[in-house]
Amino acid sequence: MIEAIMKAIQTRIATEVTDIKHVDFDEGQLDYYLDHPPVMFPCCLIQDSSANYTDVSVQHGATPRNRQYGIAQIVLTVAEQRLTNSSFRTPTTQKDTYFRLSRLVQSIHEAIHGWKPIGDGSLMRVSTQKQKRDDGISVYLVTYTLGLVNC
C-alpha cells in the first residue's frame, strides 16, 4: 500500500508541477553528499515518515483478518540551490528568485492537498518548516497526513 501511495505522489508532483526538475524518494540525497547532491534543482524528495495504526475489527475471510485504521505521515523535502542575493538593495529580478522556492512549495500543495493517491484518504498538510543549512541549499519540509482504511 505504501509503495502505491509513494509512486502516486511522485507521479502527481512530476506531472502537475513541471517547474520541479527532480522528483524522487528521499534516501538522504541532500544530507550524505557534501558538494554535489545527486539531484537536479529545484527538487522534491518524498519520504514515508511514519504511520500509526488503530485496531478496528476482525473480518473473517479477509487478509489480514484484523482490520486497522492508519494515519501515515508523508514528508516532502522541497529544495533548491541558493545562488542569488536577497538583500534590500538587490535588484528586484534577483530578489524575486529568492521567493521561487516558496512558490514551488505552494504549487505542490495545490496539486496534492485534498487529493486521494489511492482512493482511501486524502493528503492533508499538517506542517511546514524551513530548514537552516550552511551549504547554500534552501529547504522546506512539508508534512502531510493520509488516512488508511482496512490496512
mmCIF file of C-alpha atoms in Angstrom:
data_model
loop_
_atom_site.group_PDB
_atom_site.id
_atom_site.type_symbol
_atom_site.label_atom_id
_atom_site.label_comp_id
_atom_site.label_asym_id
_atom_site.label_seq_id
_atom_site.Cartn_x
_atom_site.Cartn_y
_atom_site.Cartn_z
ATOM 1 C CA MET A 1 0.000 0.000 0.000
ATOM 2 C CA ILE A 2 2.762 2.486 0.909
ATOM 3 C CA GLU A 3 4.548 1.683 -2.361
ATOM 4 C CA ALA A 4 1.432 2.583 -4.371
ATOM 5 C CA ILE A 5 0.951 5.790 -2.366
ATOM 6 C CA MET A 6 4.558 6.908 -2.836
ATOM 7 C CA LYS A 7 4.511 6.200 -6.583
ATOM 8 C CA ALA A 8 1.203 8.032 -6.996
ATOM 9 C CA ILE A 9 2.528 11.103 -5.145
ATOM 10 C CA GLN A 10 5.696 11.079 -7.246
ATOM 11 C CA THR A 11 3.694 10.918 -10.475
ATOM 12 C CA ARG A 12 1.274 13.630 -9.354
ATOM 13 C CA ILE A 13 4.032 16.094 -8.429
ATOM 14 C CA ALA A 14 6.104 15.348 -11.554
ATOM 15 C CA THR A 15 3.148 15.863 -13.890
ATOM 16 C CA GLU A 16 1.378 18.743 -12.112
ATOM 17 C CA VAL A 17 4.353 20.880 -11.013
ATOM 18 C CA THR A 18 6.524 20.989 -14.104
ATOM 19 C CA ASP A 19 8.964 23.553 -12.639
ATOM 20 C CA ILE A 20 10.294 20.835 -10.299
ATOM 21 C CA LYS A 21 13.219 19.233 -12.148
ATOM 22 C CA HIS A 22 13.754 16.201 -9.900
ATOM 23 C CA VAL A 23 11.093 14.197 -8.028
ATOM 24 C CA ASP A 24 12.457 11.219 -6.115
ATOM 25 C CA PHE A 25 12.103 9.202 -2.942
ATOM 26 C CA ASP A 26 14.163 10.626 -0.073
ATOM 27 C CA GLU A 27 17.211 8.483 0.614
ATOM 28 C CA GLY A 28 19.331 11.253 2.102
ATOM 29 C CA GLN A 29 20.387 12.795 -1.195
ATOM 30 C CA LEU A 30 20.707 16.254 0.398
ATOM 31 C CA ASP A 31 22.355 15.014 3.595
ATOM 32 C CA TYR A 32 25.014 12.482 2.639
ATOM 33 C CA TYR A 33 26.625 14.162 -0.364
ATOM 34 C CA LEU A 34 28.636 17.235 0.553
ATOM 35 C CA ASP A 35 29.450 19.178 -2.599
ATOM 36 C CA HIS A 36 27.276 17.612 -5.275
ATOM 37 C CA PRO A 37 23.958 16.106 -4.164
ATOM 38 C CA PRO A 38 22.688 13.612 -6.783
ATOM 39 C CA VAL A 39 19.638 15.716 -7.661
ATOM 40 C CA MET A 40 18.744 18.470 -10.099
ATOM 41 C CA PHE A 41 17.403 21.644 -8.530
ATOM 42 C CA PRO A 42 14.723 22.517 -7.700
ATOM 43 C CA CYS A 43 13.801 19.106 -6.353
ATOM 44 C CA CYS A 44 11.123 17.398 -4.300
ATOM 45 C CA LEU A 45 12.063 14.333 -2.255
ATOM 46 C CA ILE A 46 9.274 12.155 -0.848
ATOM 47 C CA GLN A 47 9.557 10.181 2.394
ATOM 48 C CA ASP A 48 7.049 7.941 4.146
ATOM 49 C CA SER A 49 7.978 9.242 7.563
ATOM 50 C CA SER A 50 5.782 7.269 9.948
ATOM 51 C CA ALA A 51 2.394 5.629 10.423
ATOM 52 C CA ASN A 52 0.198 4.968 13.450
ATOM 53 C CA TYR A 53 -2.495 2.292 13.471
ATOM 54 C CA THR A 54 -5.630 1.538 15.486
ATOM 55 C CA ASP A 55 -7.390 -1.837 15.579
ATOM 56 C CA VAL A 56 -10.993 -1.547 14.448
ATOM 57 C CA SER A 57 -12.349 -5.060 13.885
ATOM 58 C CA VAL A 58 -11.815 -8.631 12.809
ATOM 59 C CA GLN A 59 -13.084 -9.554 9.355
ATOM 60 C CA HIS A 60 -13.117 -13.309 8.834
ATOM 61 C CA GLY A 61 -12.084 -14.352 5.347
ATOM 62 C CA ALA A 62 -10.098 -11.152 4.755
ATOM 63 C CA THR A 63 -6.330 -10.882 4.638
ATOM 64 C CA PRO A 64 -5.238 -9.688 7.082
ATOM 65 C CA ARG A 65 -8.154 -10.664 9.353
ATOM 66 C CA ASN A 66 -7.512 -7.914 11.880
ATOM 67 C CA ARG A 67 -8.620 -4.669 10.265
ATOM 68 C CA GLN A 68 -6.942 -1.416 11.172
ATOM 69 C CA TYR A 69 -7.252 2.277 10.526
ATOM 70 C CA GLY A 70 -3.974 4.088 9.974
ATOM 71 C CA ILE A 71 -2.649 7.599 9.686
ATOM 72 C CA ALA A 72 0.521 7.872 7.617
ATOM 73 C CA GLN A 73 2.834 10.864 7.553
ATOM 74 C CA ILE A 74 4.441 11.809 4.267
ATOM 75 C CA VAL A 75 7.231 14.403 4.332
ATOM 76 C CA LEU A 76 8.108 16.348 1.202
ATOM 77 C CA THR A 77 11.553 17.932 1.118
ATOM 78 C CA VAL A 78 11.453 20.756 -1.416
ATOM 79 C CA ALA A 79 14.864 22.252 -2.128
ATOM 80 C CA GLU A 80 16.911 24.405 -4.448
ATOM 81 C CA GLN A 81 20.375 25.907 -4.507
ATOM 82 C CA ARG A 82 20.516 29.495 -3.347
ATOM 83 C CA LEU A 83 22.577 31.344 -5.935
ATOM 84 C CA THR A 84 21.262 34.897 -5.603
ATOM 85 C CA ASN A 85 21.345 37.645 -3.027
ATOM 86 C CA SER A 86 18.112 38.798 -1.376
ATOM 87 C CA SER A 87 19.257 41.897 0.500
ATOM 88 C CA PHE A 88 17.303 45.142 0.318
ATOM 89 C CA ARG A 89 19.465 46.732 -2.395
ATOM 90 C CA THR A 90 19.478 43.642 -4.594
ATOM 91 C CA PRO A 91 17.803 44.184 -7.979
ATOM 92 C CA THR A 92 14.167 43.105 -7.997
ATOM 93 C CA THR A 93 14.711 40.371 -10.575
ATOM 94 C CA GLN A 94 17.325 38.712 -8.358
ATOM 95 C CA LYS A 95 15.243 39.195 -5.237
ATOM 96 C CA ASP A 96 12.233 37.549 -6.901
ATOM 97 C CA THR A 97 14.238 34.350 -7.374
ATOM 98 C CA TYR A 98 14.562 34.132 -3.590
ATOM 99 C CA PHE A 99 10.812 33.519 -3.357
ATOM 100 C CA ARG A 100 10.753 30.924 -6.139
ATOM 101 C CA LEU A 101 11.090 28.070 -3.663
ATOM 102 C CA SER A 102 8.114 29.185 -1.583
ATOM 103 C CA ARG A 103 6.080 29.489 -4.811
ATOM 104 C CA LEU A 104 7.067 25.919 -5.719
ATOM 105 C CA VAL A 105 6.020 24.696 -2.261
ATOM 106 C CA GLN A 106 2.647 26.382 -2.822
ATOM 107 C CA SER A 107 2.297 24.809 -6.287
ATOM 108 C CA ILE A 108 2.997 21.346 -4.873
ATOM 109 C CA HIS A 109 0.497 22.000 -2.100
ATOM 110 C CA GLU A 110 -2.184 22.989 -4.602
ATOM 111 C CA ALA A 111 -1.520 19.788 -6.571
ATOM 112 C CA ILE A 112 -1.744 17.326 -3.669
ATOM 113 C CA HIS A 113 -3.656 18.838 -0.732
ATOM 114 C CA GLY A 114 -7.015 17.066 -0.507
ATOM 115 C CA TRP A 115 -6.055 14.650 -3.302
ATOM 116 C CA LYS A 116 -6.522 10.879 -2.835
ATOM 117 C CA PRO A 117 -3.464 8.994 -4.098
ATOM 118 C CA ILE A 118 -5.007 5.520 -3.852
ATOM 119 C CA GLY A 119 -8.686 6.055 -3.178
ATOM 120 C CA ASP A 120 -8.842 5.829 0.632
ATOM 121 C CA GLY A 121 -7.820 9.031 2.381
ATOM 122 C CA SER A 122 -6.830 12.469 1.215
ATOM 123 C CA LEU A 123 -3.442 14.076 1.730
ATOM 124 C CA MET A 124 -3.793 16.889 4.258
ATOM 125 C CA ARG A 125 -0.977 19.296 5.137
ATOM 126 C CA VAL A 126 -0.172 19.460 8.849
ATOM 127 C CA SER A 127 3.077 21.458 8.957
ATOM 128 C CA THR A 128 5.697 23.384 7.022
ATOM 129 C CA GLN A 129 9.168 24.011 8.332
ATOM 130 C CA LYS A 130 12.085 25.865 6.790
ATOM 131 C CA GLN A 131 15.351 24.061 7.394
ATOM 132 C CA LYS A 132 18.536 26.016 8.111
ATOM 133 C CA ARG A 133 21.585 24.770 6.269
ATOM 134 C CA ASP A 134 25.114 26.035 5.722
ATOM 135 C CA ASP A 135 25.670 24.639 2.234
ATOM 136 C CA GLY A 136 23.730 27.079 0.031
ATOM 137 C CA ILE A 137 20.732 24.786 -0.348
ATOM 138 C CA SER A 138 17.398 26.194 0.750
ATOM 139 C CA VAL A 139 14.937 23.589 2.045
ATOM 140 C CA TYR A 140 11.308 23.401 3.125
ATOM 141 C CA LEU A 141 9.970 20.299 4.881
ATOM 142 C CA VAL A 142 6.234 19.932 4.320
ATOM 143 C CA THR A 143 4.380 17.192 6.229
ATOM 144 C CA TYR A 144 1.091 15.687 5.084
ATOM 145 C CA THR A 145 -1.075 13.048 6.714
ATOM 146 C CA LEU A 146 -3.086 10.401 4.942
ATOM 147 C CA GLY A 147 -5.812 8.191 6.403
ATOM 148 C CA LEU A 148 -5.581 4.487 5.580
ATOM 149 C CA VAL A 149 -8.601 2.182 5.827
ATOM 150 C CA ASN A 150 -8.549 -1.628 6.190
ATOM 151 C CA CYS A 151 -4.786 -1.791 6.184
#
